[in-house]
CSV table of C-alpha atoms and ligand atoms in Angstrom, one decimal:
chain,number,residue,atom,x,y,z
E,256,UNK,CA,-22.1,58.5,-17.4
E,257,UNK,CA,-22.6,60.3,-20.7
E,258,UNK,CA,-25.6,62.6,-21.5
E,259,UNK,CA,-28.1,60.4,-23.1
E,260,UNK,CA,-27.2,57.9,-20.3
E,261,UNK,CA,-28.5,60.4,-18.2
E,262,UNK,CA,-31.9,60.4,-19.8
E,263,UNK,CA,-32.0,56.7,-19.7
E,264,UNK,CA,-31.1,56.7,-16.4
E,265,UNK,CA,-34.6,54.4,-14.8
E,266,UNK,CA,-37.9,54.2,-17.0
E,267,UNK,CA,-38.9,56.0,-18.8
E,268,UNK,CA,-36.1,58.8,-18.3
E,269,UNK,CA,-36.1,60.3,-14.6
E,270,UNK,CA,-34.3,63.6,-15.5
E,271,UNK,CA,-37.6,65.6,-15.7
E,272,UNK,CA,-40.3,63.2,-16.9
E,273,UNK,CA,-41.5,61.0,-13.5
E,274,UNK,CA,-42.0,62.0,-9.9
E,275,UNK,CA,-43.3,58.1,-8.3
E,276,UNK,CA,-46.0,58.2,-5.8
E,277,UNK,CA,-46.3,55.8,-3.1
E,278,UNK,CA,-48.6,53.2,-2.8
E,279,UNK,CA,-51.1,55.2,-0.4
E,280,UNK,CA,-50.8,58.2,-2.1
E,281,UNK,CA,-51.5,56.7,-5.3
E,282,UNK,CA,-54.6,54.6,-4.1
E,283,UNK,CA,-55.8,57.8,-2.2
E,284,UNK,CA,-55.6,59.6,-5.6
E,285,UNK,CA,-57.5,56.1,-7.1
E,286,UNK,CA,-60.4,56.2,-4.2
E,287,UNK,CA,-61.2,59.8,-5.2
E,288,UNK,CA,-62.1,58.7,-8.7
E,289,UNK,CA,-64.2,55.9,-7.2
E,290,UNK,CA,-62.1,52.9,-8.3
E,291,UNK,CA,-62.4,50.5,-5.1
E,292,UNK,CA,-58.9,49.7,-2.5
E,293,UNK,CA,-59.1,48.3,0.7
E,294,UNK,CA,-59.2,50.3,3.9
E,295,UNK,CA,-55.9,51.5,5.4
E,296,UNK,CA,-53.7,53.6,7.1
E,297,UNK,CA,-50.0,55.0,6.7
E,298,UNK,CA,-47.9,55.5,9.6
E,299,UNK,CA,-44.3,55.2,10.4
E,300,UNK,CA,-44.8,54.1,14.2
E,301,UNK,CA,-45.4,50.2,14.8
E,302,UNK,CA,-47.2,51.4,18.0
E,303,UNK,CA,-49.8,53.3,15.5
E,304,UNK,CA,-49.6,49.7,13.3
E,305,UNK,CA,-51.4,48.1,16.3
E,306,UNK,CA,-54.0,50.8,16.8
E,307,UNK,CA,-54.6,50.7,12.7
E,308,UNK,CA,-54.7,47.0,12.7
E,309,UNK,CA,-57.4,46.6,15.7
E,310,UNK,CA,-59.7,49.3,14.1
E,311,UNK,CA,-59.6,47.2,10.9
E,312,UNK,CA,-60.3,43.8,12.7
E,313,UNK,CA,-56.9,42.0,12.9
E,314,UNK,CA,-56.5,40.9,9.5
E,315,UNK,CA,-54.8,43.3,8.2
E,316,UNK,CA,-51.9,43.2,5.2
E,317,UNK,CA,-48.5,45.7,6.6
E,318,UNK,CA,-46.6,47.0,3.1
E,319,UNK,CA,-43.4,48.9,3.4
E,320,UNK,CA,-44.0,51.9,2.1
E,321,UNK,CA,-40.9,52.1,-0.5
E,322,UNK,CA,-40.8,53.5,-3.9
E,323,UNK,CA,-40.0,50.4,-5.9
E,324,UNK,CA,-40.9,47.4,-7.3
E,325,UNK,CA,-40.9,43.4,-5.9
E,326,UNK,CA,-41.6,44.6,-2.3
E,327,UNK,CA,-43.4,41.3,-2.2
E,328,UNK,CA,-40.7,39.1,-2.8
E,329,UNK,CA,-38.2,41.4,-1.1
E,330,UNK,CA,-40.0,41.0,2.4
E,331,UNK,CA,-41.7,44.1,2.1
E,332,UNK,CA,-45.3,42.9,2.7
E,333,UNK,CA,-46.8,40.3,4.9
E,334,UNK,CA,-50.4,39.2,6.1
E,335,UNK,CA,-51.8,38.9,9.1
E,336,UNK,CA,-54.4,37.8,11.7
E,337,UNK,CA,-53.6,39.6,14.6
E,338,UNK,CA,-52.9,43.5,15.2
E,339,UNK,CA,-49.9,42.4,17.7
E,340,UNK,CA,-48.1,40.3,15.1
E,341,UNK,CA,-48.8,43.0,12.5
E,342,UNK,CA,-47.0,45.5,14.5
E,343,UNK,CA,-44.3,43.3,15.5
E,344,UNK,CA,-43.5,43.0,11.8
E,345,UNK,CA,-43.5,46.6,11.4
E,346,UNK,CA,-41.0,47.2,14.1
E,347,UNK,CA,-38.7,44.6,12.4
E,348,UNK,CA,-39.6,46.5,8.8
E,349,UNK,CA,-39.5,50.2,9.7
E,350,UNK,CA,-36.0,51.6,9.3
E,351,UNK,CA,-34.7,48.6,7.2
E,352,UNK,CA,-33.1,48.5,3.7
E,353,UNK,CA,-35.3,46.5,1.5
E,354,UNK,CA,-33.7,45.2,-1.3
E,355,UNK,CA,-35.5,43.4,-4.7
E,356,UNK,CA,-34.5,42.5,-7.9
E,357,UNK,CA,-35.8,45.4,-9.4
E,358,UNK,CA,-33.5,47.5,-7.0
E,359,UNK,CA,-30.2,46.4,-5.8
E,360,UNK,CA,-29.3,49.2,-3.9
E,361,UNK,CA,-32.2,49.0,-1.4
E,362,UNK,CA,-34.3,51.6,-0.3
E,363,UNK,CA,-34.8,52.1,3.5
E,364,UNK,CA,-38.7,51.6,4.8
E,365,UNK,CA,-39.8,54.7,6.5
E,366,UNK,CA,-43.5,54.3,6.2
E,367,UNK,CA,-45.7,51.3,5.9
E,368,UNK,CA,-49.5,51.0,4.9
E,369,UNK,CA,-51.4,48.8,6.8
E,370,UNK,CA,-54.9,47.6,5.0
E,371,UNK,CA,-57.5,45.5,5.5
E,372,UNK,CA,-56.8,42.0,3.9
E,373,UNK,CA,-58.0,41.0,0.9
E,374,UNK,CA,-59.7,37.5,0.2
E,375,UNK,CA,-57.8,37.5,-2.9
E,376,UNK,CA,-59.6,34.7,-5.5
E,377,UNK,CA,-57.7,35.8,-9.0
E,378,UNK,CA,-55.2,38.3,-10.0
E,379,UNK,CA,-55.2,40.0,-12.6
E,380,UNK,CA,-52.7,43.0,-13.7
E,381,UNK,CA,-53.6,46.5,-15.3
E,382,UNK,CA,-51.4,49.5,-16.0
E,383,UNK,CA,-51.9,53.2,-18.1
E,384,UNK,CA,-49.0,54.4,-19.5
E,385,UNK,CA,-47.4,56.2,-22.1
E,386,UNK,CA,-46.0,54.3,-25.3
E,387,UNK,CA,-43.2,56.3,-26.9
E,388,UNK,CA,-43.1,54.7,-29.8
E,389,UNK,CA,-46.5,55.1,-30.4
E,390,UNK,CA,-46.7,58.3,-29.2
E,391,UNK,CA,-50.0,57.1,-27.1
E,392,UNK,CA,-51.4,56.1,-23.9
E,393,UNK,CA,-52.0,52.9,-23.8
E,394,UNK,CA,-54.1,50.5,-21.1
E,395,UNK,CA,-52.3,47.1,-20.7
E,396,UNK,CA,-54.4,44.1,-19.7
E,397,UNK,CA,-53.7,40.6,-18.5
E,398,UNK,CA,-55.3,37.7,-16.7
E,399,UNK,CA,-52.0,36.6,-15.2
E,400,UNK,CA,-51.2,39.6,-13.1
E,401,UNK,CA,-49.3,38.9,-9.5
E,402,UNK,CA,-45.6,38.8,-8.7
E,403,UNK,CA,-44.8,37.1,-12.0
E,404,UNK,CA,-46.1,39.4,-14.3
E,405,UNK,CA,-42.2,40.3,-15.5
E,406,UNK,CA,-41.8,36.4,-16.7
E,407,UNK,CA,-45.5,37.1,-18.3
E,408,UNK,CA,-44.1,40.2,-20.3
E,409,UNK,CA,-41.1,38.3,-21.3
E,410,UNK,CA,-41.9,35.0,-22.0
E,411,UNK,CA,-46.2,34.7,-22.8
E,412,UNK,CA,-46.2,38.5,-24.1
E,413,UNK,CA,-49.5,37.5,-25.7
E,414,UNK,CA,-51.0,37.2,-22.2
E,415,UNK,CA,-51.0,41.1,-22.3
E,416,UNK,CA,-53.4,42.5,-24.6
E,417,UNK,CA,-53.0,46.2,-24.9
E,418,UNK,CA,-55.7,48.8,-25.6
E,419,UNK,CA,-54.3,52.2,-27.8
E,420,UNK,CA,-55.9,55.5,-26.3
E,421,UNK,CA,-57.0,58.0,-29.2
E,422,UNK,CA,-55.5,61.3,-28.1
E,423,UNK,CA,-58.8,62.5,-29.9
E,424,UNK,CA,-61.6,60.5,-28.9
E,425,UNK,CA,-60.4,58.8,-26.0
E,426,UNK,CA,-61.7,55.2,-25.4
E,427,UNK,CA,-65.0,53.8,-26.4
E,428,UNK,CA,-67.0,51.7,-24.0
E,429,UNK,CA,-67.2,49.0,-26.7
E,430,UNK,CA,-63.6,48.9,-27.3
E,431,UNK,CA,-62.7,48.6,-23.4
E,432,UNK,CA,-65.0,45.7,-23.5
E,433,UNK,CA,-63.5,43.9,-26.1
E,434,UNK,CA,-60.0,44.2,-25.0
E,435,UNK,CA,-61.0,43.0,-21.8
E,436,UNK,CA,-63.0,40.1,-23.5
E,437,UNK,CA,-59.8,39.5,-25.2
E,438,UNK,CA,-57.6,39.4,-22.4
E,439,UNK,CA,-59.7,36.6,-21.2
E,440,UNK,CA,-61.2,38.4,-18.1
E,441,UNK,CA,-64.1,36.3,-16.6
E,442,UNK,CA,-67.5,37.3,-16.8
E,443,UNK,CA,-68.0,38.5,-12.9
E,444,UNK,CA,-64.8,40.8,-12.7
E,445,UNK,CA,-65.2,42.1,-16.6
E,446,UNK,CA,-67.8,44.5,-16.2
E,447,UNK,CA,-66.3,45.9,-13.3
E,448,UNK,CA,-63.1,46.1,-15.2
E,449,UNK,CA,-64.2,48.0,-18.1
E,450,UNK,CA,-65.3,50.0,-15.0
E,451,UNK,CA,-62.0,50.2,-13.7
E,452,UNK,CA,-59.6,51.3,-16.8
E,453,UNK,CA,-62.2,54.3,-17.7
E,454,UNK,CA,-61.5,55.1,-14.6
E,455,UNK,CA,-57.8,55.0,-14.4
E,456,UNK,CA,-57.5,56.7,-17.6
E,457,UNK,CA,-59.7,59.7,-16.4
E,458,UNK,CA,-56.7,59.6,-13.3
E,459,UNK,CA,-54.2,59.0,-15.4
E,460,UNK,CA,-55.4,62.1,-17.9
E,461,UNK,CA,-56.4,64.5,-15.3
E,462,UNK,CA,-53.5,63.9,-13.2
E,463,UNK,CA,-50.5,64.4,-16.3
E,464,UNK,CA,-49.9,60.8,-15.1
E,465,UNK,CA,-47.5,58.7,-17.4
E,466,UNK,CA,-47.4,55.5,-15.3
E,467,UNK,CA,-50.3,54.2,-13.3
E,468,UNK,CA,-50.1,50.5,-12.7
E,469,UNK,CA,-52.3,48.3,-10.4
E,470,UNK,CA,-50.8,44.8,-9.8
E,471,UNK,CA,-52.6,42.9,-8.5
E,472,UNK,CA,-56.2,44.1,-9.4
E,473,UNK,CA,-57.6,41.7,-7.5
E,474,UNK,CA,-60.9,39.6,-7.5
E,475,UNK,CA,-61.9,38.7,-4.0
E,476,UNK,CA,-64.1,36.1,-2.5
E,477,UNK,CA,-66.8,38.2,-3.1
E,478,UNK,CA,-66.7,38.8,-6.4
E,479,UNK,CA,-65.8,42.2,-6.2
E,480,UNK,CA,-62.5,43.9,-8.4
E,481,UNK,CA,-60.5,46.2,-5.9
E,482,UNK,CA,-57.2,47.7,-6.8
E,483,UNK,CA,-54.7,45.6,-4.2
E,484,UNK,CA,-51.6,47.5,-5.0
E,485,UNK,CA,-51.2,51.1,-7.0
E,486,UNK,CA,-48.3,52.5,-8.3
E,487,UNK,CA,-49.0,55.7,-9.6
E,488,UNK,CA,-46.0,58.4,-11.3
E,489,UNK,CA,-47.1,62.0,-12.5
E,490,UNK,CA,-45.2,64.0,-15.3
E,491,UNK,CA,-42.6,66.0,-13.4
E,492,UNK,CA,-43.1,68.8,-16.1
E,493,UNK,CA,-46.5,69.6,-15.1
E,494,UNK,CA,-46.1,69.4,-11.4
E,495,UNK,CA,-46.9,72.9,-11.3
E,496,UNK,CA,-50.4,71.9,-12.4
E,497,UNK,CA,-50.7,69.9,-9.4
E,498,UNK,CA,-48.7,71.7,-6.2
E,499,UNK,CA,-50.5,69.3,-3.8
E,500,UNK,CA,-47.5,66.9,-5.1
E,501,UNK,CA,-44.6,69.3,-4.6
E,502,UNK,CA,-44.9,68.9,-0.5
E,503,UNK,CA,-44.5,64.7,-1.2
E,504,UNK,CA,-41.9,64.9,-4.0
E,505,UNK,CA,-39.1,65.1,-1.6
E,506,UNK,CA,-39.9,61.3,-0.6
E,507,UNK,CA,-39.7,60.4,-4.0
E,508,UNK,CA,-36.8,60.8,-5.2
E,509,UNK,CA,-34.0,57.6,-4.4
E,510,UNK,CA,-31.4,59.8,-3.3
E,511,UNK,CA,-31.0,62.0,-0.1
E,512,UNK,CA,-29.5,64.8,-2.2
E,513,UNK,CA,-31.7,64.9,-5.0
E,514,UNK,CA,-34.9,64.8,-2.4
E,515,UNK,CA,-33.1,67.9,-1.2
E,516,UNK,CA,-32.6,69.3,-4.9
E,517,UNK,CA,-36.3,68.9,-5.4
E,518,UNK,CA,-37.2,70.8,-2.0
E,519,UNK,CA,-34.7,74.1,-3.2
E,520,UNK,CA,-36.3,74.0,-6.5
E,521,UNK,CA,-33.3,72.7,-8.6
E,522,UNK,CA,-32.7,70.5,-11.5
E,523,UNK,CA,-30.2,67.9,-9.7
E,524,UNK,CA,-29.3,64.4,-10.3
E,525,UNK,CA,-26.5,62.4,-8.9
E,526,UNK,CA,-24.3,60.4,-11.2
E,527,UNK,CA,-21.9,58.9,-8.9
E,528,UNK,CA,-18.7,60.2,-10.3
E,529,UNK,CA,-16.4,62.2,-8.2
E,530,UNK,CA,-16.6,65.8,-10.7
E,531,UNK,CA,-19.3,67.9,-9.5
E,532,UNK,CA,-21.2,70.3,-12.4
E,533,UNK,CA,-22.4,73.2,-12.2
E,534,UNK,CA,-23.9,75.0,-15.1
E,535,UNK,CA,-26.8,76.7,-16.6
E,536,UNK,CA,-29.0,75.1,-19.5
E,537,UNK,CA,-30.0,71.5,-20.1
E,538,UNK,CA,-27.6,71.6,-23.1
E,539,UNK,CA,-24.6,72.8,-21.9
E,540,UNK,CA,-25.1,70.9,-18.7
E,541,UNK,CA,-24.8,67.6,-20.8
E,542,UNK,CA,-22.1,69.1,-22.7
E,543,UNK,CA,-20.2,68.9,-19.4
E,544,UNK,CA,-21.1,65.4,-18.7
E,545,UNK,CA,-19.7,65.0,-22.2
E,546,UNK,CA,-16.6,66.8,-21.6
E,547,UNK,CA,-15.7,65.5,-18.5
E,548,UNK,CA,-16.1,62.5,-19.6
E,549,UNK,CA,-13.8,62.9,-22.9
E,550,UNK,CA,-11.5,64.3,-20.2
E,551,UNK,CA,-11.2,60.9,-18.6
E,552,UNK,CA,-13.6,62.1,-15.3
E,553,UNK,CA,-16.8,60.8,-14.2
E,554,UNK,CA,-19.4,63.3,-13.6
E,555,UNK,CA,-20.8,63.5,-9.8
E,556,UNK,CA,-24.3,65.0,-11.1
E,557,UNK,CA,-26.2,66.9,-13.7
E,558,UNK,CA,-27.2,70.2,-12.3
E,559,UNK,CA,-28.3,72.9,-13.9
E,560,UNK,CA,-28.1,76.4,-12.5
E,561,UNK,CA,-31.4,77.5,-14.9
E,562,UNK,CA,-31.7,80.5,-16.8
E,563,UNK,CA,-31.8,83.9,-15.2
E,564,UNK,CA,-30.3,82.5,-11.2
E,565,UNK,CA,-28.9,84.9,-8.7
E,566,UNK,CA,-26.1,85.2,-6.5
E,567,UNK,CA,-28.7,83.2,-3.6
E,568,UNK,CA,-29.5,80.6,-6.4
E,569,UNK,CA,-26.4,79.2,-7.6
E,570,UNK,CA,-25.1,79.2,-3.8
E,571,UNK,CA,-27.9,76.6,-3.3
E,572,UNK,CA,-26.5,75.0,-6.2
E,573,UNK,CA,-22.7,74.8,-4.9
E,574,UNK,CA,-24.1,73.8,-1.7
E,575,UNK,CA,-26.3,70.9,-3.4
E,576,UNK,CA,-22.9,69.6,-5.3
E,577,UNK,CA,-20.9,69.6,-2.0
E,578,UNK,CA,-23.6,67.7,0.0
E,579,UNK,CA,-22.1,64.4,-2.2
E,580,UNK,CA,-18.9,63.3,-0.4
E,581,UNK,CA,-17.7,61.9,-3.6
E,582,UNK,CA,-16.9,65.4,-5.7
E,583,UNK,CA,-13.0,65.5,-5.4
E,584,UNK,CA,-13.3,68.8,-7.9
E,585,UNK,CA,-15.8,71.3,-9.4
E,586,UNK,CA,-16.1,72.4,-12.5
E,587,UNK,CA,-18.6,75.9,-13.7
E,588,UNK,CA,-19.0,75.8,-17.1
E,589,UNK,CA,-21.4,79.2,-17.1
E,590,UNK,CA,-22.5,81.1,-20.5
E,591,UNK,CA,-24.3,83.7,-19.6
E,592,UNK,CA,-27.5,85.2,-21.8
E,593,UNK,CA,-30.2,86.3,-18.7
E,594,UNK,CA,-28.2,84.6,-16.7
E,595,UNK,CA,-25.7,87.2,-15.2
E,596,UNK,CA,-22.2,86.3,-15.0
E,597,UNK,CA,-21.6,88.0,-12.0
E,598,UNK,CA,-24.3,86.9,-9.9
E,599,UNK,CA,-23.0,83.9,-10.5
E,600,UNK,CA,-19.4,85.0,-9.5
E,601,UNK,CA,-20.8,86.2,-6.6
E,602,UNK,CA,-23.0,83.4,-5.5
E,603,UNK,CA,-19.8,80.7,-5.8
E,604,UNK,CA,-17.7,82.8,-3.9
E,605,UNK,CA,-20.6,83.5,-1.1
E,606,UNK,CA,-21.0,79.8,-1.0
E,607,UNK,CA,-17.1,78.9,-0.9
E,608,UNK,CA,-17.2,81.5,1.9
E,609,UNK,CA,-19.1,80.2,4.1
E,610,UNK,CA,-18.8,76.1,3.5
E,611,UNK,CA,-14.7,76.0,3.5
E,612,UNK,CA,-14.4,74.2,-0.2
E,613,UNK,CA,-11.0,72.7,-0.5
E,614,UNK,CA,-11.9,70.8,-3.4
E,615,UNK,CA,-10.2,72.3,-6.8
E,616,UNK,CA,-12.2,74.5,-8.7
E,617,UNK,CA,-12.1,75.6,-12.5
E,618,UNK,CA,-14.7,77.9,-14.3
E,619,UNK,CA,-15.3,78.5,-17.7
E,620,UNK,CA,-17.4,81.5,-17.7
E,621,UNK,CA,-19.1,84.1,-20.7
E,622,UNK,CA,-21.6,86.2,-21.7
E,623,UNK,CA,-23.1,88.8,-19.9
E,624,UNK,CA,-21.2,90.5,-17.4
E,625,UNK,CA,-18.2,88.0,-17.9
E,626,UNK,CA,-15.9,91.1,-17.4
E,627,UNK,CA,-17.3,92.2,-13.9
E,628,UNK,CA,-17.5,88.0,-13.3
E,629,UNK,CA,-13.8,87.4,-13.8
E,630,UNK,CA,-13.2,90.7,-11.7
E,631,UNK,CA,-15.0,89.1,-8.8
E,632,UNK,CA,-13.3,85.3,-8.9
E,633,UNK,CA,-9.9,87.0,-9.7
E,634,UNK,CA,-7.6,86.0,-6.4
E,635,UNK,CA,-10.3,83.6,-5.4
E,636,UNK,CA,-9.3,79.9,-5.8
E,637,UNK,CA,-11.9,79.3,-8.4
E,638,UNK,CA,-9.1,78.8,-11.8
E,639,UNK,CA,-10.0,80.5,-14.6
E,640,UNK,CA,-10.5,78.4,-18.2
E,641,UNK,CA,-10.9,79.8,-21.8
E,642,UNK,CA,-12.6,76.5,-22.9
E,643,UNK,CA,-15.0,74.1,-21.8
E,644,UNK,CA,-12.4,71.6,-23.3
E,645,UNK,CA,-9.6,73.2,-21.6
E,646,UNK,CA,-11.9,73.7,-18.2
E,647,UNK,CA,-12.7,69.8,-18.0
E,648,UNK,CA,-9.1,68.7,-18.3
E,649,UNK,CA,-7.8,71.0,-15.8
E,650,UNK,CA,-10.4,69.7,-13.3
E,651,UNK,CA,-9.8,65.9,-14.0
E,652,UNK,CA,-6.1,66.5,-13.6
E,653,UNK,CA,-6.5,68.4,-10.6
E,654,UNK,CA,-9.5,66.6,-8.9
E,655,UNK,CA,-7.4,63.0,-9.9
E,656,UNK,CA,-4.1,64.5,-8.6
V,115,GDP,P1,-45.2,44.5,-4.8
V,115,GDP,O1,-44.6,43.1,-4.7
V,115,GDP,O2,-44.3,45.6,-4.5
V,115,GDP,O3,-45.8,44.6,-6.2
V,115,GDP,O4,-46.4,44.6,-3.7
V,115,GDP,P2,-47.9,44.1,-3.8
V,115,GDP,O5,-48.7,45.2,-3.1
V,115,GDP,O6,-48.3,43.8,-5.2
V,115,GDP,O7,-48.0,42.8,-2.9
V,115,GDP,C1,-47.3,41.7,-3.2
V,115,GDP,C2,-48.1,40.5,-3.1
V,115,GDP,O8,-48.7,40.3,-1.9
V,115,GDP,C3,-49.3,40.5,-4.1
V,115,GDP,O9,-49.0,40.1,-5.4
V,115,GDP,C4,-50.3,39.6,-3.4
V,115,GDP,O10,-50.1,38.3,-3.8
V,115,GDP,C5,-50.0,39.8,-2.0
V,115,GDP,N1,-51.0,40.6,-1.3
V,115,GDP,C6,-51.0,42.0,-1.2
V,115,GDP,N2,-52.1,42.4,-0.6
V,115,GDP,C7,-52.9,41.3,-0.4
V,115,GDP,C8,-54.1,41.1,0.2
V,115,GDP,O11,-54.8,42.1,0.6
V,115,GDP,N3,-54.6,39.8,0.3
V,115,GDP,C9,-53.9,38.8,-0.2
V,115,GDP,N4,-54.4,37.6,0.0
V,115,GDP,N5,-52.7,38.9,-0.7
V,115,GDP,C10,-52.2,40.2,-0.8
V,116,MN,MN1,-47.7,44.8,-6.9
């Protein structure tokens, strides 16, 4: 995988730009700006399913807990009528790979919600997100929301009317109402929509959101609109805005070693090639994945060390790179401005100390310190390179040997 592939990597990039929320952490987020879910309960014990199930009266929808899409047709949510059914089910679903269209790999259930069921009467679909090519939020409305709503997109596209957010003004009640009217929104659930969307946009703005989408936003028996399913993903860039996220990220992320990146603080992700990377700045860290690549490798990750690390830091990084059984060599491609050369010298070698690497190792390091740096690695088995070039042949060579 080449740079820019790393950046298209999931939608809309998942490098820095989206940390997903589950579904009951993003309708908990939704209840505290007053747009209406049904009553629930997480837990990841099917004996707890039971209890939750009883105190909601038996009818009661379990939902695996996952962070993808299609759960619905993958298995991954079921009604009920009975709490001992319900928690039957979640025995069966807790533990298990759930696999949809939308994710072949599968992700394995740890946690389901378990809500009160919904007399659903229509469905309808809403989402807030950000329009790159507009360079705007946008709301997205249609009548025909549900499990189908990809065939909508693709094949009725004008079933989805979409509303353009003014980064200025923000949205007008009048123009909410006439997008909804447009979508074709009956006349009982369209007030409470226009409702709904100011109200998601106020979550989506407050929160440095860039996904929120509900699907179905469902009209009940009753008549009333309540958001059946949320899927809510904040801007990883301004998590520090919002550190009541950092404790959950870790279950966000698809892959056991990034979820552990995320915990330590670093920039990981994993690219499924067998040459671990380690190096410090965005840009030189895709110049890697470049190199490695021109070299005839396939880059195990993008990691990068960030600016200024010490000798504790870039340890956690080495120790990161080794977690993936796949990296048959590493290659440290290190330039040095407040990053010191010699902390990282001395955080390799502290890591390759204490882990046992066997793996081959080639560094390309400069800058500041680079003197005392080579002094350090010199006798170590970490081979020294006077190019990047150079560095990522001698690694693919060695790791492919
Ligand atoms: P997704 O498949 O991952 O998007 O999961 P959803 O939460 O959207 O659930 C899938 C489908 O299950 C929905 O499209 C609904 O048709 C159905 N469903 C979910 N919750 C309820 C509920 O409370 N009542 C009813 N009647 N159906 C529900
Ligand atoms: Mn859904």
């Amino acid at each position: 995988m080449s740079a820019c592939e790393v950046f298209s990597k999931g939608f809309p990039g998942k490098l820095a730009v989206q940390m997903k929320l589950h579904e009951y952490q993003s309708k908990d987020l939704l209840a505290k700006y007053g747009v209406p879910v049904a009553a629930g309960d997480v837990t990841s014990d099917p004996a707890e399913v039971k209890a939750i199930a009883e105190r909601l009266g038996g009818n009661v929808v379990v939902k695996a807990q996952v962070l993808m899409g299609g759960r619905g047709k993958a298995g991954g949510v079921k009604l009920f009528t009975n709490s001992d059914d319900a928690s039957t089910f979640a025995k069966e679903l807790i533990g298990k790979r759930l696999i949809s269209i939308q994710n072949p790999d599968g992700m394995i259930v740890e946690k389901v919600l378990v809500t009160e069921t919904i007399d659903i009467a229509q469905e309808y679909y809403l989402s807030v997100l950000l329009d790159r090519s507009l360079q705007r939020n946008v709301v997205m409305i249609s009548k025909e929301g549900g499990m189908e709503i990809e065939e909508v997109a693709e094949h009725n596209p004008d079933a989805i009317v979409k509303l353009v957010v003014d980064p200025a003004w923000g949205l007008s009640d009048f123009e909410v109402r006439g997008a909804v009217k447009k979508a074709n929104i009956p006349k009982e659930a369209a007030g409470q929509m226009v409702q709904m969307i100011k109200k998601l946009v106020r979550v989506y703005e407050e929160n440095d959101a860039d996904m929120i989408e509900i699907n179905p936003c469902a009209l009940d028996a009753n008549g009333k609109l309540i958001a059946a399913d949320a899927k809510v993903s904040i801007d990883d860039n301004a998590l520090f805005r919002h550190p009541g996220y950092n404790e959950t990220s870790s279950d966000s992320a698809d892959h056991p070693i990034e979820a552990e990146a995320m915990r330590r603080g670093i920039a990981y992700v994993n690219l499924g090639g067998e040459i671990g990377i380690m190096a410090n700045g965005a840009g030189l860290t895709m110049q890697s994945l470049d190199e490695i690549n021109a070299a005839g490798g396939r880059p195990a990750n993008f990691l990068d060390v960030g600016g200024g690390a010490n000798a504790e830091r870039v340890k956690t990084c080495v120790e990161l790179i080794m977690m993936d059984p796949n990296v048959k060599g590493l290659l440290i491609n290190i330039f040095g401005g407040i990053t010191k050369v010699d902390e990282v010298a001395k955080g390799v070698l502290t890591a390759f100390g204490e882990m046992n690497v066997t793996i081959p190792v080639v560094a390309r390091i400069e800058g500041t310190n680079v003197e005392e740096g080579r002094k350090i690695l010199e006798g170590s088995q970490v081979i020294p390179a006077a190019t990047v070039q150079e560095a990522a042949k001698m690694i693919v060579e060695l790791a492919h040997a």
